[in-house]
XYZ file of C-alpha atoms in Angstrom:
416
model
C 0.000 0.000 0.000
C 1.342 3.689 -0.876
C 2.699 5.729 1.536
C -0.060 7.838 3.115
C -0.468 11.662 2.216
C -3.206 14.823 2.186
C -4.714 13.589 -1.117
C -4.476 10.104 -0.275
C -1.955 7.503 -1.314
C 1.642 7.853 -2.992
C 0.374 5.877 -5.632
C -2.681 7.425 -5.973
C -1.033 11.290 -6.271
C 1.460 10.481 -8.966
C -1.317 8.196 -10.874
C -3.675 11.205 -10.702
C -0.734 13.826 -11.989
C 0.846 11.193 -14.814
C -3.042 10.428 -16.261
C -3.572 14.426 -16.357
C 0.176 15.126 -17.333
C -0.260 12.244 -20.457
C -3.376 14.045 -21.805
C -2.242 16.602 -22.896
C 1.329 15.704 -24.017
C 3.468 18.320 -26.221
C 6.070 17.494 -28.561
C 8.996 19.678 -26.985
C 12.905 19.920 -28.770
C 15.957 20.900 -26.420
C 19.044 22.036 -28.525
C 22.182 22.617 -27.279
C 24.787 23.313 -29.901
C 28.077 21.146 -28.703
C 31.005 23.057 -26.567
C 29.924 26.300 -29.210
C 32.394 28.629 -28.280
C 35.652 26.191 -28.826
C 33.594 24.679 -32.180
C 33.250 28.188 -33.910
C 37.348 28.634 -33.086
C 38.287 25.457 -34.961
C 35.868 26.128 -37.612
C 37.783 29.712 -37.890
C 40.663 27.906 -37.632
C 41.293 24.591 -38.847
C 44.501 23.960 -37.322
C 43.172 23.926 -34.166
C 41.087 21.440 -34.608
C 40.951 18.443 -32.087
C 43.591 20.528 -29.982
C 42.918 20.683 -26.039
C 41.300 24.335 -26.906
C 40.073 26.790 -24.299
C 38.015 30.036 -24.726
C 39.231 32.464 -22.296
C 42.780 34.087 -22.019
C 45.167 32.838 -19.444
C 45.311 35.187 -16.223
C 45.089 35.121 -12.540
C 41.303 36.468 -12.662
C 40.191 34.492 -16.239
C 37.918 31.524 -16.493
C 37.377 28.874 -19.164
C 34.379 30.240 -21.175
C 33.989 27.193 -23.494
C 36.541 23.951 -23.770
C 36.559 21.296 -26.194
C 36.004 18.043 -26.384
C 39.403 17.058 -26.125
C 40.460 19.935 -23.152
C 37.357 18.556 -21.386
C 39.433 14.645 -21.116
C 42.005 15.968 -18.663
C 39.062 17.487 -16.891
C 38.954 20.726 -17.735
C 35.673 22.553 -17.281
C 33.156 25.820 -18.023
C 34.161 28.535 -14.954
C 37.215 27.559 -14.079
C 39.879 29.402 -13.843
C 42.527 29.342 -16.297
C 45.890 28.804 -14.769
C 44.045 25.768 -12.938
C 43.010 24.844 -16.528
C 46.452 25.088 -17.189
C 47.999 22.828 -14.449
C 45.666 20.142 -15.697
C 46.619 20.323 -19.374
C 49.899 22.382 -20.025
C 49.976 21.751 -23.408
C 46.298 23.352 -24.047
C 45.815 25.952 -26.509
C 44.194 29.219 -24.818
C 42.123 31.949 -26.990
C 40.277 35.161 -26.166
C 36.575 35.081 -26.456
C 35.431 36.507 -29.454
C 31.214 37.195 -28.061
C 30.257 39.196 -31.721
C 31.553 36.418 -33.536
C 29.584 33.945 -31.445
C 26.374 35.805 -31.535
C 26.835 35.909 -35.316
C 26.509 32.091 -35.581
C 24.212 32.467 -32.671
C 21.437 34.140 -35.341
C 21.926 31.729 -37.781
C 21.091 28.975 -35.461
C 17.984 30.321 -34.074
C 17.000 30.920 -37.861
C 16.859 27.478 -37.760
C 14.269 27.279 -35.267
C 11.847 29.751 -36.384
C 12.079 27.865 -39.650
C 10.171 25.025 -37.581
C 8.139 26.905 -35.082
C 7.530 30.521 -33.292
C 7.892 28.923 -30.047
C 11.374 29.088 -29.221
C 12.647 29.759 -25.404
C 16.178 30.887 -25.982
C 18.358 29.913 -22.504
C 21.860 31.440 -23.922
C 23.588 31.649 -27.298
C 23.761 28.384 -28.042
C 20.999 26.413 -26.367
C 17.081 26.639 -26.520
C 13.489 25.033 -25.849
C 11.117 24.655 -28.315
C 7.640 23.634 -28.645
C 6.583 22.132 -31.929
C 3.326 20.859 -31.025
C 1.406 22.645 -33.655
C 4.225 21.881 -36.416
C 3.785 18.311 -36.259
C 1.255 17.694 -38.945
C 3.695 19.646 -41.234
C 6.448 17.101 -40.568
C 4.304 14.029 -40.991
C 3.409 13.929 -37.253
C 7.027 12.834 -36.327
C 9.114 14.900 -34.007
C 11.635 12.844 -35.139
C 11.968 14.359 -38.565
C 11.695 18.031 -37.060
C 14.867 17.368 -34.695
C 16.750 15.697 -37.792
C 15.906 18.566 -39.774
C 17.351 20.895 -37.138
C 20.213 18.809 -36.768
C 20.634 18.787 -40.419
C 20.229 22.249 -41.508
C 22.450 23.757 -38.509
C 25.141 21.508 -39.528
C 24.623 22.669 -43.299
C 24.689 26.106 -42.312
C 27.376 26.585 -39.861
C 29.739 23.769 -39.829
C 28.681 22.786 -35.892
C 26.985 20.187 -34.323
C 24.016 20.137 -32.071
C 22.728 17.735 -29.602
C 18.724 17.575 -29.889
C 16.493 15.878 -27.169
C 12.723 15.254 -27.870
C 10.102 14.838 -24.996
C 6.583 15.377 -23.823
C 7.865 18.155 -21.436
C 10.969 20.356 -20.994
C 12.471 18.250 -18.123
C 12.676 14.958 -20.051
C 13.972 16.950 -23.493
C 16.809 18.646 -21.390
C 17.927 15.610 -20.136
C 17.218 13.487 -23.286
C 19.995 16.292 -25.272
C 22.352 15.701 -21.902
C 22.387 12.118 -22.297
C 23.390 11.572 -25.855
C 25.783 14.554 -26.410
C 28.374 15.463 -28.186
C 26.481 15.509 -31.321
C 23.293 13.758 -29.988
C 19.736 12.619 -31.201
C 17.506 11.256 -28.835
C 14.153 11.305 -28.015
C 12.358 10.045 -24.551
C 9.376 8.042 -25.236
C 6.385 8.334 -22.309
C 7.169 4.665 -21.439
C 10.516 5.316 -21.370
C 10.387 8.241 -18.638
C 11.194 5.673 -15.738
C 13.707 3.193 -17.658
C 15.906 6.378 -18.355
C 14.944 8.991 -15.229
C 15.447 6.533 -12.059
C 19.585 4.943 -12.708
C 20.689 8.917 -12.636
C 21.739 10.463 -9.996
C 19.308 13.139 -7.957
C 21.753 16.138 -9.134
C 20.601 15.360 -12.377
C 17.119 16.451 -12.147
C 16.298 20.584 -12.774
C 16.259 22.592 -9.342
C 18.374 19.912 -7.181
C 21.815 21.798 -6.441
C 24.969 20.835 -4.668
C 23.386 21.639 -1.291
C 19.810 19.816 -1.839
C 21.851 17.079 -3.568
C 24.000 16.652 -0.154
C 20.198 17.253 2.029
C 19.221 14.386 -0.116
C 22.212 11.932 0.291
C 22.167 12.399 4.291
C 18.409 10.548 3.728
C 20.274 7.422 1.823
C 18.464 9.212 -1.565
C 21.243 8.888 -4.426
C 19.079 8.574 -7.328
C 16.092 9.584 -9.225
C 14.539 6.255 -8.171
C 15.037 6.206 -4.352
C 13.464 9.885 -4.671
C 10.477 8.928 -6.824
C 9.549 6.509 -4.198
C 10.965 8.488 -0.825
C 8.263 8.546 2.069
C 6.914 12.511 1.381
C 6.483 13.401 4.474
C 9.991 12.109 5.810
C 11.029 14.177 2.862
C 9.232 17.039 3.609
C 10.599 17.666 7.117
C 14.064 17.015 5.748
C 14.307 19.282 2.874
C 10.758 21.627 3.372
C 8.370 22.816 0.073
C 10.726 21.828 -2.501
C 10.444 18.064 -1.677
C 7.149 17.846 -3.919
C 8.334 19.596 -6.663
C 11.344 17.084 -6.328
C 9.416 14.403 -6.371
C 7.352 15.735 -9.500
C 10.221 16.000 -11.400
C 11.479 12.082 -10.196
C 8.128 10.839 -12.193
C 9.368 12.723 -15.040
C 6.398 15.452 -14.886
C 7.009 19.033 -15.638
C 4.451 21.178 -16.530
C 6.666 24.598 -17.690
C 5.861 25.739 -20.927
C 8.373 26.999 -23.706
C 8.099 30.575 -23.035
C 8.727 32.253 -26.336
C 7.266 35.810 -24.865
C 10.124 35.499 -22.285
C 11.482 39.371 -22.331
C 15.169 40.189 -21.430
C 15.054 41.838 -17.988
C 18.538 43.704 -17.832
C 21.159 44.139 -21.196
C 24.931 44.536 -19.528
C 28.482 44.417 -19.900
C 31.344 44.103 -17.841
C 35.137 43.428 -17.585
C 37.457 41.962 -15.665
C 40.990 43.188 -15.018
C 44.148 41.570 -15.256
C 44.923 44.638 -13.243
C 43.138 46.342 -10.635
C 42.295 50.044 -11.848
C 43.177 52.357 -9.317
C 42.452 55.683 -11.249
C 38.787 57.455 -11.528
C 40.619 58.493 -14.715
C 40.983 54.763 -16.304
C 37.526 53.683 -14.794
C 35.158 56.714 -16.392
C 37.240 55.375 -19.531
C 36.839 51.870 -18.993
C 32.585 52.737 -18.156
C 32.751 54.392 -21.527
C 33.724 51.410 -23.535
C 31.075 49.009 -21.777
C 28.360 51.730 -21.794
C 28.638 52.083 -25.817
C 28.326 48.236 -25.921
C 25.560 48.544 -23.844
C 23.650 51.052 -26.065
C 24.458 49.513 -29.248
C 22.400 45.892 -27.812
C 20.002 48.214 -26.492
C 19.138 49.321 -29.714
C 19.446 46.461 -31.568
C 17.009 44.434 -29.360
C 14.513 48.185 -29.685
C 14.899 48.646 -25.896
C 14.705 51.315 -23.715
C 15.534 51.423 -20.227
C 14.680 53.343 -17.207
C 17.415 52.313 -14.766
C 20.976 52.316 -14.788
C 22.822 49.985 -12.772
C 26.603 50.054 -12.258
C 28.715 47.071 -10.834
C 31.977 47.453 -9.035
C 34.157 44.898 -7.619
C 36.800 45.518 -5.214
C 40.063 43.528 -4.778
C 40.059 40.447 -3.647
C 36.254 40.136 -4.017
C 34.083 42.992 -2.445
C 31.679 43.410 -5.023
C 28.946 46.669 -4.863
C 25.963 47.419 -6.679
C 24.544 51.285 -7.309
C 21.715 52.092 -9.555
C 19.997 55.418 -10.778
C 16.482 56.092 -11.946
C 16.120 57.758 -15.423
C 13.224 60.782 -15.730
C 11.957 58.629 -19.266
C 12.896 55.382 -20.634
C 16.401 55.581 -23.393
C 18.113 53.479 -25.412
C 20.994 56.711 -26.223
C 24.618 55.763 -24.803
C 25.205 59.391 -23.830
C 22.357 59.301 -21.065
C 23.051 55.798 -20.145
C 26.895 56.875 -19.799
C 26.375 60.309 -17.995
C 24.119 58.604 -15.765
C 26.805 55.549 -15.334
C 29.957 58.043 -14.568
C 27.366 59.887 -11.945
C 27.008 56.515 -10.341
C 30.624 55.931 -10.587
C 32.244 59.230 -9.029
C 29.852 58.844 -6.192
C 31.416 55.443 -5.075
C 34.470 56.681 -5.893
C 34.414 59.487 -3.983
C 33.113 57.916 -1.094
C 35.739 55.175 -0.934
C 39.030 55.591 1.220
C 41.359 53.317 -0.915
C 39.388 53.054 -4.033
C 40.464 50.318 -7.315
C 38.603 47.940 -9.471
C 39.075 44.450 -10.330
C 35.124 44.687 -12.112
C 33.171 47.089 -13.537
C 30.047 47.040 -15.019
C 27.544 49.172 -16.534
C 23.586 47.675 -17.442
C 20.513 48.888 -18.065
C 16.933 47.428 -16.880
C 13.201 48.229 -16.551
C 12.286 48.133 -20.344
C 9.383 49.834 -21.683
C 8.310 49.705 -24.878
C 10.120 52.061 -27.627
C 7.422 55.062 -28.830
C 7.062 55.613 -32.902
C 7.821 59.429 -31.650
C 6.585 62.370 -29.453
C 7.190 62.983 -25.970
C 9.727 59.920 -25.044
C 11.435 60.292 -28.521
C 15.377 60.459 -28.352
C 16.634 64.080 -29.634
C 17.564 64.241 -33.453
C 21.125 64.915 -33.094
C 21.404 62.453 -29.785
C 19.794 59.456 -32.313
C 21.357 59.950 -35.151
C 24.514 59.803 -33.922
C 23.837 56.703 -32.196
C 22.688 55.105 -34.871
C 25.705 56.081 -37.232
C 27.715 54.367 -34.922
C 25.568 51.495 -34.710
C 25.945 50.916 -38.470
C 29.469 52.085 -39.449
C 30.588 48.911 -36.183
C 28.500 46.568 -37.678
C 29.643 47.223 -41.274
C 33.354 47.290 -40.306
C 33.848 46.009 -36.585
C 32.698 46.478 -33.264
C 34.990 49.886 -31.991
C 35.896 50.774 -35.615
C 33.773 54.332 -34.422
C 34.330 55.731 -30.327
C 34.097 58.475 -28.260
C 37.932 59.583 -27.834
C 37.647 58.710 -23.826
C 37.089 55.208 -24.986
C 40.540 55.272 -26.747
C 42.441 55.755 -23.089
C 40.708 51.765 -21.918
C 42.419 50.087 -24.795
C 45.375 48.055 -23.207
C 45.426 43.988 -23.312
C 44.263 42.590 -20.464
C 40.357 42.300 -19.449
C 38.008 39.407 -19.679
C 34.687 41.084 -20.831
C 30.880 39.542 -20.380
């Protein structure tokens, strides 16, 4: 007999939320294109290829952006930082990250998706939901054929390789991509979800961290399994309201949709230096830089922001936060930066031993951009933005900036 609960039996509660989960099943597609950073560098560069290759310059204060395939079998890893990168593999091959070159093959890919359906949850650059329910009957009712043909036509199109997972919900496609990577295909059936979810281990499953994984081992619960059939209310006193979501997600059900309306809450950049800046002089030039990067996303995505957040980090790791509330909403660099170096010569001023080891510069609280009138940018203020905008995309980011800007330009910073 199932373990007792408030809506009756064990058994009974996942039978009830399985029968309503399985009637109304969606055909969802995870892709996530294969260690994209390092594959668009050997594409690039051919003589790289099937090198130990990390993205991300060596330094005291750099990470590994991206590795390969073949950095990643001496155990190198995503966030880590570089020198320890290099310890593990001296004989590794380190590169700077290139982002506009990466969001260039970035909008090629997710061409590919609206080719199959408008319902496309982007997660990062290279990896995205999406639900192609209501393109089935187009592909012969298989989503099969839909995740070959977006295997297929990224390939075609870029050179790189994508792992696609196929589900009834976005749990099960996550994992299913996970699973069968690099370059994977595979799709989890509905009387699969048990035969696949209960062997892994409970860190596998969405929301279960390091620290709920470790709440979970002290109860003897190692894998999806053991979780799927833990005593609730044990659980619940052990780890509190999460332990039913957890236990959702152990009988593969997952209810989230693909949220394709999903807006972008904050655009920002930042860098991080090899060394600290210790000038206001090199900072306000250094705030310049990221601002116009800022501005030139902001108006390429037709946002306009109302606040303006700055980020500054302190040696060894003292990290402060100050923001500032515009009178309208802007996408113009010049009010986001004049508002930024306000910001900036406050703290500065108000610190005894002031330097930087981060600084950052974002904008948030979007509102939609007006046709014209009141909230309208300026003539002269627009169209100068906007001449910048096309003369860097027509001949290189920083081909066109403020003179200030020219004063920040020494090697050195890892930027985001």
């Amino acid at each position: 007999m199932g373990h007792q609960t408030s809506l009756g039996t064990q058994t009974d509660f996942v039978k009830r939320g399985t029968l309503a989960h399985m009637s109304k099943l969606r055909a969802i597609i995870h892709v996530d294109m294969d260690a994209f950073y390092a594959a668009i560098e050997e594409l690039d560069h051919p003589p790289w290829r099937g090198l130990p290759l990390v993205v991300g310059e060596l330094g005291p204060r750099s990470v590994v952006s991206t590795a390969s395939y073949a950095a990643r079998r001496y155990g190198i890893r995503s966030a880590m930082p570089t020198l320890a990168a290099q310890r593990l593999c001296p004989q590794a091959l380190f590169v700077p990250v290139r982002m506009s070159r990466y969001r260039e093959v970035s909008a090629e890919v997710f061409g590919v998706f609206a080719e199959v359906s408008p319902e496309i949850e982007g997660l990062s650059l290279d990896e995205a939901f999406l639900d192609v329910t209501r393109s089935l009957r187009l592909f012969g009712g298989e989503v099969e054929r839909i995740g070959r043909y977006l295997k297929q036509e990224i390939h075609q199109r870029t050179g790189l390789n994508a792992s696609v997972g196929m589900a009834h919900n976005k749990l099960l496609a996550k994992l299913a991509s996970e699973l069968s990577k690099p370059d994977g295909f595979l799709r989890i059936q509905p009387d699969q979800v048990h035969a696949v979810l209960d062997p892994l281990p409970v860190g596998r499953l969405w929301t279960v961290g390091k620290v709920a994984e470790a709440s979970l081992h002290r109860l003897g619960i190692h894998t999806v399994g053991e979780l799927r059939f833990a005593e609730p209310r044990r659980l619940l006193q052990a780890c509190g309201n999460q332990a039913a979501l957890w236990q959702r997600l152990a009988n593969g059900l997952d209810e989230r949709p693909v949220d394709s309306a999903a807006e972008e809450k904050s655009v920002s950049a930042e860098s991080t230096f090899v060394t600290d800046l210790t000038t206001l002089d090199q900072s306000l030039s250094w705030l310049a830089q990221l601002a116009e990067r800022v501005g030139e996303r902001l108006r390429a995505h037709g946002l306009q922001g109302r606040t303006v957040t700055v980020k500054l980090r302190k040696p060894p790791f003292e990290t402060h936060t100050r923001q500032l509330s515009l009178p309208q909403p802007s996408d113009s660099t010049d009010v986001l930066l004049d508002a930024g170096r306000e910001l900036l010569r406050r703290w500065w001023a108000a610190e005894k031993s002031p330097s930087l080891r981060l600084l950052g510069i974002g904008m948030s609280q979007f509102a939609p951009v007006p046709q014209s009138g009141l909230f309208a940018a300026p003539a002269e203020q627009g169209g100068r933005d906007q001449l910048a905008d096309r003369i860097n995309r027509k001949f290189g980011r920083g081909s066109l900036v403020r003179g200030v800007v020219l004063k920040s330009r020494k090697p050195g910073p890892e930027e985001s």
